Short mmCIF file of C-alpha atoms and ligand atoms in Angstrom, two decimals:
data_model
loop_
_atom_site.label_atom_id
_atom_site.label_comp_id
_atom_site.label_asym_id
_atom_site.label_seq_id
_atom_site.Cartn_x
_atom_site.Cartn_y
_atom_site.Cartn_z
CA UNK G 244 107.36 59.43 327.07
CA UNK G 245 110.96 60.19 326.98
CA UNK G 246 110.11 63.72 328.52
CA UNK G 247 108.37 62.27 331.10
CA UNK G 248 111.14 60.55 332.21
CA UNK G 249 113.43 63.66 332.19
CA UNK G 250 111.00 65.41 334.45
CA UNK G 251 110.63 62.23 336.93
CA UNK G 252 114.31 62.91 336.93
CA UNK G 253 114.75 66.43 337.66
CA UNK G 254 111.72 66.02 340.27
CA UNK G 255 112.01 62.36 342.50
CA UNK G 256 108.77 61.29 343.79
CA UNK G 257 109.49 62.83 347.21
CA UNK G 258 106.95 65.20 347.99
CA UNK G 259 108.25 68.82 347.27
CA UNK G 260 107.81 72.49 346.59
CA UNK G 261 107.82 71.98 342.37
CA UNK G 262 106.12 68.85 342.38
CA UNK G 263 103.03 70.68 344.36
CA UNK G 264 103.46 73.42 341.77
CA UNK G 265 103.40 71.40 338.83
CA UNK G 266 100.31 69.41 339.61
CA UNK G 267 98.56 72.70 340.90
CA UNK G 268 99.28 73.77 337.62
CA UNK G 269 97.59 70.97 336.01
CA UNK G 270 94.58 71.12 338.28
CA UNK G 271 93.92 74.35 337.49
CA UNK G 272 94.63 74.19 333.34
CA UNK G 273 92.10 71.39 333.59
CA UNK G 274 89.45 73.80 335.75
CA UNK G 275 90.27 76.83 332.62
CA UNK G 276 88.36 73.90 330.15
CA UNK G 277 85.23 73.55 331.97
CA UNK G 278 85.15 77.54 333.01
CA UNK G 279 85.61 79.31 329.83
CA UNK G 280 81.92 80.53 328.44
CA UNK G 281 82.84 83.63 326.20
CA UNK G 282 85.90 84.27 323.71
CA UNK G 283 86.78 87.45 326.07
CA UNK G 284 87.18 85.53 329.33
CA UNK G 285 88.89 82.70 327.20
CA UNK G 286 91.48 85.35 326.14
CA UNK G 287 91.73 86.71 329.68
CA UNK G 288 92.28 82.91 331.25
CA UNK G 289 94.64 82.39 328.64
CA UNK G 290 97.04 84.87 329.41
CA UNK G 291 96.85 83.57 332.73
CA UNK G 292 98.09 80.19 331.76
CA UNK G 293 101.08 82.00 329.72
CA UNK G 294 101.89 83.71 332.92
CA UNK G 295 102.07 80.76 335.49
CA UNK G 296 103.74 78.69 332.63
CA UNK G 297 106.19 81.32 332.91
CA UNK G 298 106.25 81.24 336.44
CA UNK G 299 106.32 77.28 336.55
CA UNK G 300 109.69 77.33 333.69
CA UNK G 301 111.57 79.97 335.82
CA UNK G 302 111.02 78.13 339.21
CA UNK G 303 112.16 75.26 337.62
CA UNK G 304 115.25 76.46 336.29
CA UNK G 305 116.06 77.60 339.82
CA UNK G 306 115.65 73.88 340.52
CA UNK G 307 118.24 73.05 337.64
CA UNK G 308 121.13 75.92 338.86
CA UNK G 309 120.59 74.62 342.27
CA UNK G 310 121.13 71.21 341.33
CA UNK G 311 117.86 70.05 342.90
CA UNK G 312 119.77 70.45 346.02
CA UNK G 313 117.23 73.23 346.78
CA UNK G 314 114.33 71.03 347.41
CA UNK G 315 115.84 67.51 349.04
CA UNK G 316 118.40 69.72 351.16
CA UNK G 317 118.03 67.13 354.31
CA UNK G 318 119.30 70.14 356.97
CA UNK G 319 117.56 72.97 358.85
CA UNK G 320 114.93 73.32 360.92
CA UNK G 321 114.72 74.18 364.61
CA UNK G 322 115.43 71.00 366.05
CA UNK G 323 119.04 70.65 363.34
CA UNK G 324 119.66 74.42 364.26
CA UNK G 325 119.51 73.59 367.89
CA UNK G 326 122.18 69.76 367.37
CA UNK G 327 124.25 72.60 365.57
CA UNK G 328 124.30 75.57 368.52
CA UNK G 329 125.08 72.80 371.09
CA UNK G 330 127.50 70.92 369.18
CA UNK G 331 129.32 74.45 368.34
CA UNK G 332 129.89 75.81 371.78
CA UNK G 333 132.54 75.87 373.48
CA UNK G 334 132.83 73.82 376.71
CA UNK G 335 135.62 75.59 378.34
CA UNK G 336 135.00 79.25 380.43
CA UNK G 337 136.72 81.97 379.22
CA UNK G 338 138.41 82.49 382.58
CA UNK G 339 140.12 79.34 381.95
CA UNK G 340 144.41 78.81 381.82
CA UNK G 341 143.60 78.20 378.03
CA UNK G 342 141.62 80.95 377.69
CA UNK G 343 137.48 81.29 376.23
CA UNK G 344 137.20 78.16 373.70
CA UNK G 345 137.28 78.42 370.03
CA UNK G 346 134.18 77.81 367.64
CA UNK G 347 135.33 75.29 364.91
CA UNK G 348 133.36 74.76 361.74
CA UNK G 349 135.68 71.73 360.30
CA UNK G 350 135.17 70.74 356.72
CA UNK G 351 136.00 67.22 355.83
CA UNK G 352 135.13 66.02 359.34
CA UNK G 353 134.47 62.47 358.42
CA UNK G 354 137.68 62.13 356.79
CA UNK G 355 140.97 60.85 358.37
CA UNK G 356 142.92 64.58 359.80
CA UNK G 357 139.63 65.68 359.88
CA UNK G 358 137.89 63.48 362.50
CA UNK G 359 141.34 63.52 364.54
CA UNK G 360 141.47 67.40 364.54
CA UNK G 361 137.90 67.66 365.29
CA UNK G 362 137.94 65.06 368.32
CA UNK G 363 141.33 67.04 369.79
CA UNK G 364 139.49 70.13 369.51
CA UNK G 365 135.99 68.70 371.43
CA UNK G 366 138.40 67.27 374.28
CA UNK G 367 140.12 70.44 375.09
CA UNK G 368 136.56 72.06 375.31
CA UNK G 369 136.46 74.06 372.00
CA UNK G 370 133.13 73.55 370.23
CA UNK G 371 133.57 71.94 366.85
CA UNK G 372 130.68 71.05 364.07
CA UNK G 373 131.22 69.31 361.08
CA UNK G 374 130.52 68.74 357.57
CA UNK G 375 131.07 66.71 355.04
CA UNK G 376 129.75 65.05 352.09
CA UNK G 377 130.48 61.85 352.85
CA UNK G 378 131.38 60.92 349.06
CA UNK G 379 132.52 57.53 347.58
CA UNK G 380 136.47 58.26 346.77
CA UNK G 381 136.95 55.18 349.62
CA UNK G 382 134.91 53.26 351.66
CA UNK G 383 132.47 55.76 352.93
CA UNK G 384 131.38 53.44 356.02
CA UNK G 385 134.92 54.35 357.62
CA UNK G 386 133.84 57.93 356.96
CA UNK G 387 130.32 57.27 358.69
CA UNK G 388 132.40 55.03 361.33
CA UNK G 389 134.52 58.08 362.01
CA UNK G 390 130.81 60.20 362.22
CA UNK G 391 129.91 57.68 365.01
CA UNK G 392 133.10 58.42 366.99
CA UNK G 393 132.59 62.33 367.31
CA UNK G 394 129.06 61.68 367.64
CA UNK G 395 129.99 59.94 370.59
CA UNK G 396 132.12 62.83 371.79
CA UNK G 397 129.32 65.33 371.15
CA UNK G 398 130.61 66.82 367.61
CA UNK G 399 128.07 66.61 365.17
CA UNK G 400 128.74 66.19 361.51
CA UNK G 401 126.26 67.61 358.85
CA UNK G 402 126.04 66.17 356.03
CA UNK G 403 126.74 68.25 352.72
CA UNK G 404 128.54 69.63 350.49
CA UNK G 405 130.71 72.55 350.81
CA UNK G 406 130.01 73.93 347.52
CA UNK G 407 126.31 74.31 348.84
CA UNK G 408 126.66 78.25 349.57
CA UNK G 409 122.65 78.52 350.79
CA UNK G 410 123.61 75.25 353.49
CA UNK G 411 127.07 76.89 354.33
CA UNK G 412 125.22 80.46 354.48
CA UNK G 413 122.93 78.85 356.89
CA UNK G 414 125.67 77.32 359.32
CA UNK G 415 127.41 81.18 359.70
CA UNK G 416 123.86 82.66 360.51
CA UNK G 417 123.36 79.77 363.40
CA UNK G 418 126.72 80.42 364.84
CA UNK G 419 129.19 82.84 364.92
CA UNK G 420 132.39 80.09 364.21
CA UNK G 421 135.59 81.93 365.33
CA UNK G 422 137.56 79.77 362.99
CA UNK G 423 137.28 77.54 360.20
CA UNK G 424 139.65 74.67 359.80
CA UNK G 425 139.23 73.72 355.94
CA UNK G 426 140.50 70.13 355.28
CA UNK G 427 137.55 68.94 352.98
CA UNK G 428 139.25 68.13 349.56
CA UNK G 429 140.05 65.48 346.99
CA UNK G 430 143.22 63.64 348.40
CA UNK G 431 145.57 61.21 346.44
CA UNK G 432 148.09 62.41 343.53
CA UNK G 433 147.76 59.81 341.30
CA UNK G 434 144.04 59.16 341.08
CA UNK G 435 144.09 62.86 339.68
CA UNK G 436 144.27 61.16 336.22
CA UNK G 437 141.21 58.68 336.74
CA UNK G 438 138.95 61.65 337.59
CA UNK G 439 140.19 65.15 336.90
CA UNK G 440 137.37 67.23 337.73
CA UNK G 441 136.86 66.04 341.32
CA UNK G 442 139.78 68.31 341.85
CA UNK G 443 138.38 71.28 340.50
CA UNK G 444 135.24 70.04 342.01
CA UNK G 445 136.48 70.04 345.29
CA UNK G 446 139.79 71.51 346.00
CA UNK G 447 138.80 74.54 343.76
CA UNK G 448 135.23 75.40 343.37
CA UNK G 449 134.42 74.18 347.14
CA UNK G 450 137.41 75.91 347.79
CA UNK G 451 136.15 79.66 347.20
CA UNK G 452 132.78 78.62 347.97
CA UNK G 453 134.12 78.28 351.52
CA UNK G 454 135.91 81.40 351.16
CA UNK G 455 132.72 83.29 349.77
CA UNK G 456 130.76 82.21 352.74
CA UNK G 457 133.72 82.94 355.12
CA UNK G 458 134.11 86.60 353.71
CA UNK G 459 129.75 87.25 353.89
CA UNK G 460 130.66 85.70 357.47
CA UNK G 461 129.94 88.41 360.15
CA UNK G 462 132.16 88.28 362.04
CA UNK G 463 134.55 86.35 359.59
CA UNK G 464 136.03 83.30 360.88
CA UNK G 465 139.51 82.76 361.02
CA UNK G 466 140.96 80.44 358.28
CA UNK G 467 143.49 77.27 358.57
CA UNK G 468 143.66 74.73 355.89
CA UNK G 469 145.06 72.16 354.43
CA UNK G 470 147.66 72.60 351.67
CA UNK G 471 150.46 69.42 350.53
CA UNK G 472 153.68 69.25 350.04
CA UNK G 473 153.16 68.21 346.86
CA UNK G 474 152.89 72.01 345.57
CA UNK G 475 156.71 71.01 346.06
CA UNK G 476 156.93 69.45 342.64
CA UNK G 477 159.66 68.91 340.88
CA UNK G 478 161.46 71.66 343.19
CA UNK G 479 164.54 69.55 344.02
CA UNK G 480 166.17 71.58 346.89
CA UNK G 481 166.03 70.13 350.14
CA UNK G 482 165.10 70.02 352.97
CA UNK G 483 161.68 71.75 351.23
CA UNK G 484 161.35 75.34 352.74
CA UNK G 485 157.86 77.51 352.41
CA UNK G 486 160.40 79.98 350.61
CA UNK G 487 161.58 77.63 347.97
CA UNK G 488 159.72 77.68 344.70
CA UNK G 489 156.30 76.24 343.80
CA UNK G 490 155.14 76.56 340.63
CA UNK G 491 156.17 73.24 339.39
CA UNK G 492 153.73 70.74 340.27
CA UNK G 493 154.01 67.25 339.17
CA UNK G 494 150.06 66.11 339.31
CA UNK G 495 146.41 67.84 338.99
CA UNK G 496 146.05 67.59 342.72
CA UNK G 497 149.32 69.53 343.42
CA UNK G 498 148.56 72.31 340.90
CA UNK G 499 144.88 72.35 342.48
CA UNK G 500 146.85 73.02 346.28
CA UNK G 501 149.05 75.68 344.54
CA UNK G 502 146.08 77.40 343.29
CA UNK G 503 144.10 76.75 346.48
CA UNK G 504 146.90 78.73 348.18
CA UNK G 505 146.75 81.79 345.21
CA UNK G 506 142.95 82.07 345.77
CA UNK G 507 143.63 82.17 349.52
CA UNK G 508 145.76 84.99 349.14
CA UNK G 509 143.15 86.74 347.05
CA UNK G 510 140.31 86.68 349.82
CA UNK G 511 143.33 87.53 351.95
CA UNK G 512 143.99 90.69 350.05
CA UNK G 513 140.75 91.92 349.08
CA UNK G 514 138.55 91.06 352.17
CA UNK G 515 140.89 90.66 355.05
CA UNK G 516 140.31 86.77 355.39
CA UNK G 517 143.25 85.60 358.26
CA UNK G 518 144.38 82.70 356.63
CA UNK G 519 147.01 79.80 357.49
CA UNK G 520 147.91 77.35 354.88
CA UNK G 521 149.14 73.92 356.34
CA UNK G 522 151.58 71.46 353.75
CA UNK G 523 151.15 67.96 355.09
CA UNK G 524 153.49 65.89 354.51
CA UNK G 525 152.07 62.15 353.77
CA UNK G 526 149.79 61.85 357.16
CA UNK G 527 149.47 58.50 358.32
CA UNK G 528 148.31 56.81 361.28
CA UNK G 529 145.04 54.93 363.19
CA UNK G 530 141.65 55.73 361.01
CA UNK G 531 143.89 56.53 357.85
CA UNK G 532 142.97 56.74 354.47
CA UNK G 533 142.62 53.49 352.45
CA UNK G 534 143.25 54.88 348.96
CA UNK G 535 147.55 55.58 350.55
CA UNK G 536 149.91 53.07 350.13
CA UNK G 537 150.86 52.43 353.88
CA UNK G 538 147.16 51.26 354.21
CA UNK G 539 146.38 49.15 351.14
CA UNK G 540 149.86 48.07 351.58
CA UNK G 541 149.32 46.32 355.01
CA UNK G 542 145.89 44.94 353.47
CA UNK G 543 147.34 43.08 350.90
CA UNK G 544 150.57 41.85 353.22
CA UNK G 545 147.55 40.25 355.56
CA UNK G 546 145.50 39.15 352.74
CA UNK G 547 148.93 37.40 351.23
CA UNK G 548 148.00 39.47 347.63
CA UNK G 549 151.03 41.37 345.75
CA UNK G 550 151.87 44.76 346.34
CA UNK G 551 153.72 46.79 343.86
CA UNK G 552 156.64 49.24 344.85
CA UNK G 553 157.78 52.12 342.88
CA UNK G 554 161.13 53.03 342.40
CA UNK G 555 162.71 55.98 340.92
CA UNK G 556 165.23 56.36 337.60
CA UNK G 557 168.68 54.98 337.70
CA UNK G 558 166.98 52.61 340.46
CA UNK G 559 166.96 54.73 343.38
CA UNK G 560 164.25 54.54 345.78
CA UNK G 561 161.32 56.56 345.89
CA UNK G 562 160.96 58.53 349.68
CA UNK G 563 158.66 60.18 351.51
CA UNK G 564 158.31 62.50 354.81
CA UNK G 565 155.67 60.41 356.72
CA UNK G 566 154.25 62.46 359.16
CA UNK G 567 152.38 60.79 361.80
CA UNK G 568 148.78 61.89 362.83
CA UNK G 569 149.26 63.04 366.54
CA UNK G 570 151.66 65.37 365.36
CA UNK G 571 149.98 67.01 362.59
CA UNK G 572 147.35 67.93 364.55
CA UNK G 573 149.02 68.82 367.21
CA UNK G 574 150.45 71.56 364.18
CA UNK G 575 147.02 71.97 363.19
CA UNK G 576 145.79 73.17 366.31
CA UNK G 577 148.50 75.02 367.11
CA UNK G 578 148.01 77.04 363.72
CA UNK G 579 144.31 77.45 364.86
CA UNK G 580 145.47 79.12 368.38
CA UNK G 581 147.95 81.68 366.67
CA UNK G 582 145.87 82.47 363.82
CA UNK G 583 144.96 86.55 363.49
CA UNK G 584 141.81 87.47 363.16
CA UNK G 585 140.07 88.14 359.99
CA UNK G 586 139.30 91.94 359.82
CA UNK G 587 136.06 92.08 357.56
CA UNK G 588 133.15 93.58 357.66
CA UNK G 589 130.31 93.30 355.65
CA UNK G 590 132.42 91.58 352.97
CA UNK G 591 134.99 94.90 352.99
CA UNK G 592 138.55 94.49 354.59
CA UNK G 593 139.00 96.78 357.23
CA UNK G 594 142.80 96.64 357.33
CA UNK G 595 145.68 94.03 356.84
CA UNK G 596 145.19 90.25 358.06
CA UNK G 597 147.21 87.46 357.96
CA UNK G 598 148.45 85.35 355.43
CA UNK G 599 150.65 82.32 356.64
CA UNK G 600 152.33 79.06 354.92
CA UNK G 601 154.15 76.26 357.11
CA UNK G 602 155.06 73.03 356.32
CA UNK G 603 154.01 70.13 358.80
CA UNK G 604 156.38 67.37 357.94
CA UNK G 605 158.45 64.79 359.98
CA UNK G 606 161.85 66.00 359.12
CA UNK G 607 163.06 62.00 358.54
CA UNK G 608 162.76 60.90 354.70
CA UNK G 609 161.60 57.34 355.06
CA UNK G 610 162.02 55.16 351.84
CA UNK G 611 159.52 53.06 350.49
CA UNK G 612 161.15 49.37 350.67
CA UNK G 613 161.52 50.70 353.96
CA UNK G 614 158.06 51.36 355.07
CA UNK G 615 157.44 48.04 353.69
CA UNK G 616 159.77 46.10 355.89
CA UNK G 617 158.51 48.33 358.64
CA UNK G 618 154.95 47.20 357.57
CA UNK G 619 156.61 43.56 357.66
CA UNK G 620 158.13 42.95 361.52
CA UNK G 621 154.82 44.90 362.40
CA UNK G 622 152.75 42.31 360.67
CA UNK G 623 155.20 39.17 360.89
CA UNK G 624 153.87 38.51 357.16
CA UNK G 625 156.31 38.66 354.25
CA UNK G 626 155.54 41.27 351.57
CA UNK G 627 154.92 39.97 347.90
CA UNK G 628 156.71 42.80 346.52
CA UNK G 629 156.48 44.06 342.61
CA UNK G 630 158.87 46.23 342.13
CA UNK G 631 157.92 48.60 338.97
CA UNK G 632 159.50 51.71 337.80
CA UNK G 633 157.66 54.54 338.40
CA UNK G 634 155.16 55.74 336.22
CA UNK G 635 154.60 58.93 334.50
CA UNK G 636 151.39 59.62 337.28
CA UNK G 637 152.08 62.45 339.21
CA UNK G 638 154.56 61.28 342.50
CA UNK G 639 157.79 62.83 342.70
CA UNK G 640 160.70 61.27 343.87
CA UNK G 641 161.11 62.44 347.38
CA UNK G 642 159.61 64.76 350.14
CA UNK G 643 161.62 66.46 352.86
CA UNK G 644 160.27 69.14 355.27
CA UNK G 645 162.52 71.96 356.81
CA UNK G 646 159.95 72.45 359.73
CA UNK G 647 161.94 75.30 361.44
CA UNK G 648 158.76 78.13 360.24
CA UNK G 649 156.32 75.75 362.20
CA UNK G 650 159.12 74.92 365.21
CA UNK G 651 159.32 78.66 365.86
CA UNK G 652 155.73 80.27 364.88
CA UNK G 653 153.81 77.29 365.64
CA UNK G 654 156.09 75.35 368.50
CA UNK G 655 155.24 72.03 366.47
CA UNK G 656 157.69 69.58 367.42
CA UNK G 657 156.85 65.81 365.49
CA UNK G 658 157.82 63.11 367.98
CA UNK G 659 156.94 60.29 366.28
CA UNK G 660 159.11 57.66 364.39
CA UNK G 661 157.37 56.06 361.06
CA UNK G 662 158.20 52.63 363.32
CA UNK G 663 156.31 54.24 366.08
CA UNK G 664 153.51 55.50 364.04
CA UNK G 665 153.12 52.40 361.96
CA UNK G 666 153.09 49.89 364.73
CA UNK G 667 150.12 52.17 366.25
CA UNK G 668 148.16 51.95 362.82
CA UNK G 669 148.59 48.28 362.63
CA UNK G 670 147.37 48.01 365.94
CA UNK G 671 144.25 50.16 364.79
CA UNK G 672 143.79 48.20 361.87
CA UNK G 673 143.61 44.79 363.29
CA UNK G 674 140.85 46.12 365.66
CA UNK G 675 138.90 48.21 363.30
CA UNK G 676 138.75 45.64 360.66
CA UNK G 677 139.69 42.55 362.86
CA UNK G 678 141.99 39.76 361.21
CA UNK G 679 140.79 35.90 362.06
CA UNK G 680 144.77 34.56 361.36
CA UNK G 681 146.92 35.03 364.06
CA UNK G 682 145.15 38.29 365.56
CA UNK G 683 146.33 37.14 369.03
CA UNK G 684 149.93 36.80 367.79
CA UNK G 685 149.58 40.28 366.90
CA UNK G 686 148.28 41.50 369.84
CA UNK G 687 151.24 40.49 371.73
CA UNK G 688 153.54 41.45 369.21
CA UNK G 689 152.48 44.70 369.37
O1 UGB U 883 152.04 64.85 351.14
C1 UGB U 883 151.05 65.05 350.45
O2 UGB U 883 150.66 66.15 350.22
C2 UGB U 883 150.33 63.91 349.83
O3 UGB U 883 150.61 62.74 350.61
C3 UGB U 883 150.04 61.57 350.12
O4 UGB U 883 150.55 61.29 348.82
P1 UGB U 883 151.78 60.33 348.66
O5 UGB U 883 152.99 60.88 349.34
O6 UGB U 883 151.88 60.04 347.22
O7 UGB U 883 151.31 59.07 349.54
P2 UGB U 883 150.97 57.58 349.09
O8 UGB U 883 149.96 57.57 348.03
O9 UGB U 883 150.68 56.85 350.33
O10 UGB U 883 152.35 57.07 348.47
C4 UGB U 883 153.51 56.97 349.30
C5 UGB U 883 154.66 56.41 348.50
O11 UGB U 883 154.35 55.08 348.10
C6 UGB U 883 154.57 54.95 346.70
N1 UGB U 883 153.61 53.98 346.16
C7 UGB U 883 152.30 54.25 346.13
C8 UGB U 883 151.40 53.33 345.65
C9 UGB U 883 151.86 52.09 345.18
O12 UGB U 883 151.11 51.21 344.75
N2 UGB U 883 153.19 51.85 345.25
C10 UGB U 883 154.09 52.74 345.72
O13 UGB U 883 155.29 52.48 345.76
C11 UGB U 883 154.36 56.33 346.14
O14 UGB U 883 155.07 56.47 344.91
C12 UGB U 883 154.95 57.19 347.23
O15 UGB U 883 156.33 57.30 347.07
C13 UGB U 883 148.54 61.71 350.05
O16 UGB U 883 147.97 60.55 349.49
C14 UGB U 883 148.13 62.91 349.25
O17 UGB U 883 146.74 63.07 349.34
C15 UGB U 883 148.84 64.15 349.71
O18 UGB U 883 148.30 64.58 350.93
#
């Protein structure tokens, strides 16, 4: 019984390519009873059940290593091929001011700098798909919300997993993407030690899965992605420059963005992958990420629930670079325009690409008891603040970007005040999720 379940498991009810096999198999073992007359043709119909057992085990351990994936994969065919062509070309002529229009494959599309990125790249005419995975770290209907928005801007989002090499495979033989921008990862520092291996999952394994499919990629895309300031660490010169040293990471998810930028380097080096590495700096704004502390913060304030406010040792607040949206991807896409090209072939460098590192930060340290009384005249509700030491869980003390890399290579510029940015995310917030008390009041206050 108990092995029946197992194999109910391994292969759902959903019609499929084993499940034919495995009752064919059946069929026919139950045919072999009624057929055999002599011992000779017995022997001979024997070894043909050894053989398609054989045949039936080893297809089904494909099914294992693939992790069924192979049979329910819910992408492909002509008609997906086709949403994928159109939603990947470029909508710009190359005799344009801005020149011919980029091809973007963006991973992480549903997620906050992923959906902005991708929706700045559709309205300037550069053709964008997506794909994500769409998994359960947050609310995934803000994800699917965000899917609805490019949808509605012609970007289409597939959904799937970017350590799927045969799906990723697939998207490089529909369309020849000129760059990649690579911000599909496992955010947030501290839930690093609640679930440690959805890093590696992730931020390294998806990683050079990306990067394997990038380097079989003819012609290989151009790479930017998204690195953190956290490789920072416990690095305590400031302002933080891309020279200064990183190999002191505080939390799982920094040391998994330190090695994400080592492994870079490697496909760099050995197969001539351009790639950009971009360190956000705390990226806030409208369609944000629930799981950060501006965001859950301003829930609770409305909802009149407790919110708890780390501070550092000897009592000294805890700060961070908050780096507003517009600006990052302003960064972002600037990083995309400049990038080299990848130089390739056949998975064999043909000479020296780029390898790049800037930091995308605000420049303006905000504290946290500040962002909280920010939060407060934006919201006209007084915070119920707890205010704890911090614990051992992987923040650091303070960020602080020296941007000038980025200012000169890049021309970013951040314009935007955490007051600025903050009052635009509340505004966002009380649309998106609508607030009965006092909405109107807020309205006009903002
Ligand atoms: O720059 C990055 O690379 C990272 O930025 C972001 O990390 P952080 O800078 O840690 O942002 P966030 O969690 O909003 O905490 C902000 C502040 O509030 C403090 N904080 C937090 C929670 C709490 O309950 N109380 C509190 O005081 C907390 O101690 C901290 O001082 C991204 O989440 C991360 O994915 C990564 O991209």
């Amino acid at each position: 019984m108990r092995v029946v379940d197992e194999e109910e498991e391994l292969y759902p009810s959903t019609p499929g390519k084993v499940k034919v096999e495995r009752s064919g198999a059946a069929a026919m073992s139950g045919q072999l009873h009624r057929c055999f007359a002599s011992t000779g043709t017995m022997f001979l119909w024997a070894l043909l059940l050894v053989a398609m057992t054989a045949t039936y085990l080893s297809f089904r351990s494909l099914a294992d290593t693939s992790s069924s994936r192979y049979f329910t994969a819910s992408w492909g065919g002509l008609h997906w091929e086709r949403q994928i062509r159109a939603s990947a070309s470029p909508r710009r002529p190359p005799w344009s001011a801005e020149g011919a229009g980029l091809s973007v494959l963006v991973t992480g599309a549903a997620g906050f700098v992923g959906a902005h990125c991708s929706l700045a790249l559709r309205k300037r005419g550069d053709g964008v798909v997506g794909i994500d995975n769409f998994n359960s770290y947050y609310d995934p209907s803000l994800k699917k919300a965000r899917r609805a928005l490019l949808g509605s801007h012609g970007v289409f989002v597939v959904d799937g997993d970017i350590n799927d090499g045969r799906l990723l495979a697939k998207l490089f033989d529909v369309v020849p993407f000129t760059h990649v921008l690579h911000l599909a990862a496992q955010a947030g520092v501290r839930y690093a030690m609640e679930n440690p291996s959805s890093y590696v999952h992730s931020n390294i394994a998806g990683l050079v899965s990306l990067l394997e499919a990038c380097k079989d990629a003819d012609p290989q895309p151009a790479i930017v992605w998204a690195s953190s300031s956290s490789v920072y660490g416990l690095n305590d010169l400031v302002p933080f420059s891309e020279a200064h040293r990183t190999d002191l990471p505080a939390s799982l998810y920094a040391a998994t963005k330190k090695a994400g930028e080592e492994i870079t380097h490697t496909y760099n080096h050995i197969y001539g992958l351009s790639v950009t590495g971009l360190r956000f700096f705390t990226v806030y704004g409208p369609w944000g990420r629930p799981d950060m502390a501006y965001f859950f913060f301003t829930r609770n304030i409305l909802q009149g629930k407790p919110i708890t406010v780390y501070r550092g040792r000897d009592h000294v607040d805890l700060a961070r670079d908050f780096t507003y949206i517009d600006d990052v991807v302003r960064g972002s896409l600037a990083a995309l325009d400049t990038a080299g090209r990848s130089t390739g072939t056949g998975g064999k460098k043909r000479g020296p690409a780029p390898y790049r590192i800037f930091n995308l930060g605000n420049t303006s340290p905000v504290t946290v008891p500040t962002l909280v009384a920010i939060l407060e005249r934006c919201l006209m509700v007084k915070a119920k603040k707890h205010v704890v030491e911090m614990p051992g869980n992987g923040d650091v003390p303070f960020t602080h970007a020296n941007i000038s890399l980025a200012r000169e290579e890049l021309g970013y510029k951040p314009t935007t005040s955490l007051e600025m940015g903050l009052k635009k995310f509340v505004r966002w917030y009380l649309s998106y999720y609508g607030y009965n008390r006092g909405t109107h009041a807020f309205r006009n206050h903002l």
